[in-house]
CSV table of C-alpha atoms in Angstrom, one decimal:
chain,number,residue,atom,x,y,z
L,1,UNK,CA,11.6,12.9,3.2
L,2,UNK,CA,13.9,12.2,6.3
L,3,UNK,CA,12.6,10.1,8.9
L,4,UNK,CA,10.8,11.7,12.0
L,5,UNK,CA,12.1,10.9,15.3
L,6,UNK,CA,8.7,10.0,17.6
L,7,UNK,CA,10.2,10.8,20.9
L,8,UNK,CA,10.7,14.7,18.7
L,9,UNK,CA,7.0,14.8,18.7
L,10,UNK,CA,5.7,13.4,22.5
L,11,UNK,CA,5.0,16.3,25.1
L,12,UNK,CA,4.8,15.6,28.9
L,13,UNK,CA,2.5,13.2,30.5
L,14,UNK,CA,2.1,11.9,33.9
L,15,UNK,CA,1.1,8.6,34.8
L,16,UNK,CA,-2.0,7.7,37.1
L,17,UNK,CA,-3.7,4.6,38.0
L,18,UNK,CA,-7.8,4.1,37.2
L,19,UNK,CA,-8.5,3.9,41.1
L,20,UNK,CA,-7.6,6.7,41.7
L,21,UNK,CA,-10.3,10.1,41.6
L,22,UNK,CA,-10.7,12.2,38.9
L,23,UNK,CA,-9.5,15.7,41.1
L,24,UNK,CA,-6.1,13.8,42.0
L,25,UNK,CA,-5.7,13.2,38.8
L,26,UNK,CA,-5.9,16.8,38.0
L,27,UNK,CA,-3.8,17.2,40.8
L,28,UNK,CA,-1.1,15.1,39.9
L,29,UNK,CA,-0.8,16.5,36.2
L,30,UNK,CA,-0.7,19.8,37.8
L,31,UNK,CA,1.9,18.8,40.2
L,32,UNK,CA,4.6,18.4,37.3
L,33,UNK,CA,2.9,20.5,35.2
L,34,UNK,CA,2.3,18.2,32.9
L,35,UNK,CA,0.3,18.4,29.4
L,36,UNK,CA,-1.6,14.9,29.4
L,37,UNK,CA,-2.4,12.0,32.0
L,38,UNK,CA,-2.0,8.8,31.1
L,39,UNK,CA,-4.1,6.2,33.3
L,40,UNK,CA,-3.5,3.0,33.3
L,41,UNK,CA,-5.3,0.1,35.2
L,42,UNK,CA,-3.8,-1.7,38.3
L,43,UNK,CA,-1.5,-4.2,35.7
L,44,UNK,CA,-0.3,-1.3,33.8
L,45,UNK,CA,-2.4,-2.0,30.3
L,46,UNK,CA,-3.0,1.9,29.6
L,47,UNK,CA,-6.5,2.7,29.8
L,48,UNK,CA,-7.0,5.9,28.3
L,49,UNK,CA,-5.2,9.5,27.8
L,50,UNK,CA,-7.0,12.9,29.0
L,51,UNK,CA,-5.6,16.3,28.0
L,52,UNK,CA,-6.8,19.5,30.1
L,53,UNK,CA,-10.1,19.5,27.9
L,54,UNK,CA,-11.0,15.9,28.5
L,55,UNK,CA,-10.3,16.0,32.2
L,56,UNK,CA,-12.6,19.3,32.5
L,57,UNK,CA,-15.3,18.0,30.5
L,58,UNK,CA,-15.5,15.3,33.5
L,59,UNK,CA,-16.8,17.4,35.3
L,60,UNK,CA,-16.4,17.9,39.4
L,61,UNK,CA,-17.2,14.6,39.8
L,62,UNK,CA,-15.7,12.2,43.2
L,63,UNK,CA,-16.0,9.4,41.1
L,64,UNK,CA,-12.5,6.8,40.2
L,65,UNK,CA,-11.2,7.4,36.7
L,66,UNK,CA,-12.7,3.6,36.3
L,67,UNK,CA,-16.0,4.9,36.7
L,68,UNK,CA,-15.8,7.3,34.3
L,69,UNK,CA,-13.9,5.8,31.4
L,70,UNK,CA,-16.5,5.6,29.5
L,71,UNK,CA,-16.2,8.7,28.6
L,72,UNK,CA,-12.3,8.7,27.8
L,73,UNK,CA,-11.7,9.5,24.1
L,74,UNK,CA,-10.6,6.7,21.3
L,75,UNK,CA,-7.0,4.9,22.6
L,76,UNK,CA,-4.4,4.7,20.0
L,77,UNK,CA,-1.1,3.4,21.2
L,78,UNK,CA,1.9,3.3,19.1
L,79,UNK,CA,5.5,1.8,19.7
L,80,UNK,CA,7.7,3.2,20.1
L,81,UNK,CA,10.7,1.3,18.5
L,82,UNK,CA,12.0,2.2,16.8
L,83,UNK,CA,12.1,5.5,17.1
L,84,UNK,CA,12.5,6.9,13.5
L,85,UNK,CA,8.9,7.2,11.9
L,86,UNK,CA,9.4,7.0,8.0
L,87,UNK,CA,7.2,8.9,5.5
L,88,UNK,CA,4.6,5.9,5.4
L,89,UNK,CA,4.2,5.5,8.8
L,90,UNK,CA,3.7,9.1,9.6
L,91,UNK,CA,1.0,9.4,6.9
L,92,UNK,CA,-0.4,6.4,8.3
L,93,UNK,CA,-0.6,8.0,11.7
L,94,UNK,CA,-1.9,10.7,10.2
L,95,UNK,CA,-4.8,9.3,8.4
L,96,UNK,CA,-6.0,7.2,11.3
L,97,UNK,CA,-5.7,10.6,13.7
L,98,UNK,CA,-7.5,12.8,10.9
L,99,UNK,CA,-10.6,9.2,9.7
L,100,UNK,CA,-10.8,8.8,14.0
L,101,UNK,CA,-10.9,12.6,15.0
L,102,UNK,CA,-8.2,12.1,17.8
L,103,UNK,CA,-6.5,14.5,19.9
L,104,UNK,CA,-3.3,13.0,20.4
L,105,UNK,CA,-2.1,9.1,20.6
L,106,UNK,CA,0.0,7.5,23.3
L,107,UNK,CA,3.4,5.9,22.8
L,108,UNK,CA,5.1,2.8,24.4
L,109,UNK,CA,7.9,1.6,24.9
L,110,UNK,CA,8.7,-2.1,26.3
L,111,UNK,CA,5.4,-2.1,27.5
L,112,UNK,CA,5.4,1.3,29.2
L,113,UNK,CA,3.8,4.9,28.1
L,114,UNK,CA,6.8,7.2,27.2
L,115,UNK,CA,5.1,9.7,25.6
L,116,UNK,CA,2.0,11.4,24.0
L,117,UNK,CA,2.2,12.9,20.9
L,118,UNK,CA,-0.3,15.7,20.4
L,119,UNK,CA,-2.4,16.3,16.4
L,120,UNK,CA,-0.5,19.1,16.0
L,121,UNK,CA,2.7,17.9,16.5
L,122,UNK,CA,1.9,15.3,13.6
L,123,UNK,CA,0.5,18.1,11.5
L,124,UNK,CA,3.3,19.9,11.6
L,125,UNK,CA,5.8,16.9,11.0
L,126,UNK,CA,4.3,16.4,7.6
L,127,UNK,CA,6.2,18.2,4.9
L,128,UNK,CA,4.1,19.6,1.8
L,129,UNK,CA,5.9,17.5,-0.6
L,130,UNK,CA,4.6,14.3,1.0
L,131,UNK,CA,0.7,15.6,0.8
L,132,UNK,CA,0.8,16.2,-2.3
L,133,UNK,CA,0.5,12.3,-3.4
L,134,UNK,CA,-1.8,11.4,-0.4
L,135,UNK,CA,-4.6,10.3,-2.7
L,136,UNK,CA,-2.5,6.8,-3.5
L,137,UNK,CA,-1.8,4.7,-1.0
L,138,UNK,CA,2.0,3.1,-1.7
L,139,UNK,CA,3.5,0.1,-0.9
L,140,UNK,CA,2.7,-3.4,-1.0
L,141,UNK,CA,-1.2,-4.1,-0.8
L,142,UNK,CA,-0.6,-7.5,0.1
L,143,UNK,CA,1.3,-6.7,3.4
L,144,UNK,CA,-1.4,-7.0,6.0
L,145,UNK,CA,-2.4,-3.6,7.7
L,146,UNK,CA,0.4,-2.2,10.2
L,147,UNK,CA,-2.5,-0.6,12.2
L,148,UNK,CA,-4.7,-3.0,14.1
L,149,UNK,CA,-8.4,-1.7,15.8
L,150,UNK,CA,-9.8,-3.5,19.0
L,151,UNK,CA,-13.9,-3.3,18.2
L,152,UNK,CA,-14.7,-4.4,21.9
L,153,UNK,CA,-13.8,-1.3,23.5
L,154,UNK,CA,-16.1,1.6,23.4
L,155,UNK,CA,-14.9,3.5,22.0
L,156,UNK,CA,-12.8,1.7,19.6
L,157,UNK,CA,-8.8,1.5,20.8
L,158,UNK,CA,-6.2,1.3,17.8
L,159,UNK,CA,-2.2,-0.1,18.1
L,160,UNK,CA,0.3,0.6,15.7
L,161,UNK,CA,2.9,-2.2,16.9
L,162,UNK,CA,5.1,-1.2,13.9
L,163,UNK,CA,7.3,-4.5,14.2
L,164,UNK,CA,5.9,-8.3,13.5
L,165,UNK,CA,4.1,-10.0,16.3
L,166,UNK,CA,5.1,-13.2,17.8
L,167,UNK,CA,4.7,-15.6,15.0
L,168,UNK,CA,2.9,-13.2,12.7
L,169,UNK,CA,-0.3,-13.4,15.0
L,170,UNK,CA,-2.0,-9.7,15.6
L,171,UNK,CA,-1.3,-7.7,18.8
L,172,UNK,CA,-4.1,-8.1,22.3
L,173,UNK,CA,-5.7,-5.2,23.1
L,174,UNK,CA,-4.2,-3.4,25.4
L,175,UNK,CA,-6.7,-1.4,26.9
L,176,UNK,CA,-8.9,-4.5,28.1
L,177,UNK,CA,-6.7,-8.0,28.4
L,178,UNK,CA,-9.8,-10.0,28.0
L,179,UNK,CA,-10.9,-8.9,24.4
L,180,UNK,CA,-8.2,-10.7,22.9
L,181,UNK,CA,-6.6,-10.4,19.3
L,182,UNK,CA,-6.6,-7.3,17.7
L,183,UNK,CA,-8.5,-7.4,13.7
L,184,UNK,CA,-6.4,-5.5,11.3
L,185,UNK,CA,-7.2,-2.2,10.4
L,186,UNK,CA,-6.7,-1.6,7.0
């Protein structure tokens, strides 16, 4: 299989901050018609992602997008460096959107959301050839898990940092600062 380029598969977002109200957020992702908002807090840690589903089942509420984050779906964010996905890793993406029932998951780069990349855009990135041997995992067991989960959020926030962290130590979450090092994910 060829590798997937990841910035093939991201649709449009815009970006919002958590202080802001849920109907301007609506109103900026219909502004540039735009298929997902990402919000991010006042630092720019991304906070959660809402497609036109999630940001209707909100309701008509006047409340921040703080106050209701409870209620944002799972966060997985993925770098987005580089930017060819090879067979393992798009499996591996796959998996973890098919185990966690997501929507979509968010990609970075240096720090920054540059994309979303929507279920279906995975699902149809995967040739048939590669799910015919998805029943093995491959590779080398003993490599700890490229995926890493954050347990302290509610609900659960994921990271795919697909190159080594500083001195082999696993990624902070980046949804909440304060909870610290990530636990692998395997």
């Amino acid at each position: 299989m060829r590798p997937v380029l990841l910035s093939s598969l991201t649709r449009s977002h815009v970006v919002v901050r958590d202080d802001v109200e849920v109907a301007r957020a609506r109103a900026a992702r219909e502004r540039v018609n735009a298929e997902f908002v990402v919000v991010v807090t006042a630092d720019g840690n991304p906070l959660g992602v809402l497609g036109v589903p999630e940001l209707a089942g909100l309701g008509e509420t006047a409340e921040t997008l703080t106050a209701v984050a409870h209620l944002f779906p799972t966060l997985v964010v993925i770098a987005g460096d580089p930017d060819e996905l090879s067979a393992d890793e798009l499996l591996d993406l796959a998996d973890l959107v098919v185990r966690e029932g997501l929507r979509f998951v968010l990609v970075e780069r240096d720090g920054l959301p540059s994309g979303v990349v929507p279920r279906a855009a995975i699902a149809d990135a995967l040739p048939f050839d590669v799910l015919d041997g998805l029943a093995v995992r491959t590779g080398d067991l003993t490599v700890p898990a490229p995926r890493y989960v954050c347990r302290k959020c509610a609900p659960p926030s994921f990271q795919l940092p697909r190159v080594p962290g500083e001195d082999g130590r696993p990624p902070n979450c980046r949804r909440i600062l304060f909870h610290g090092a990530m636990e692998a994910d395997a």
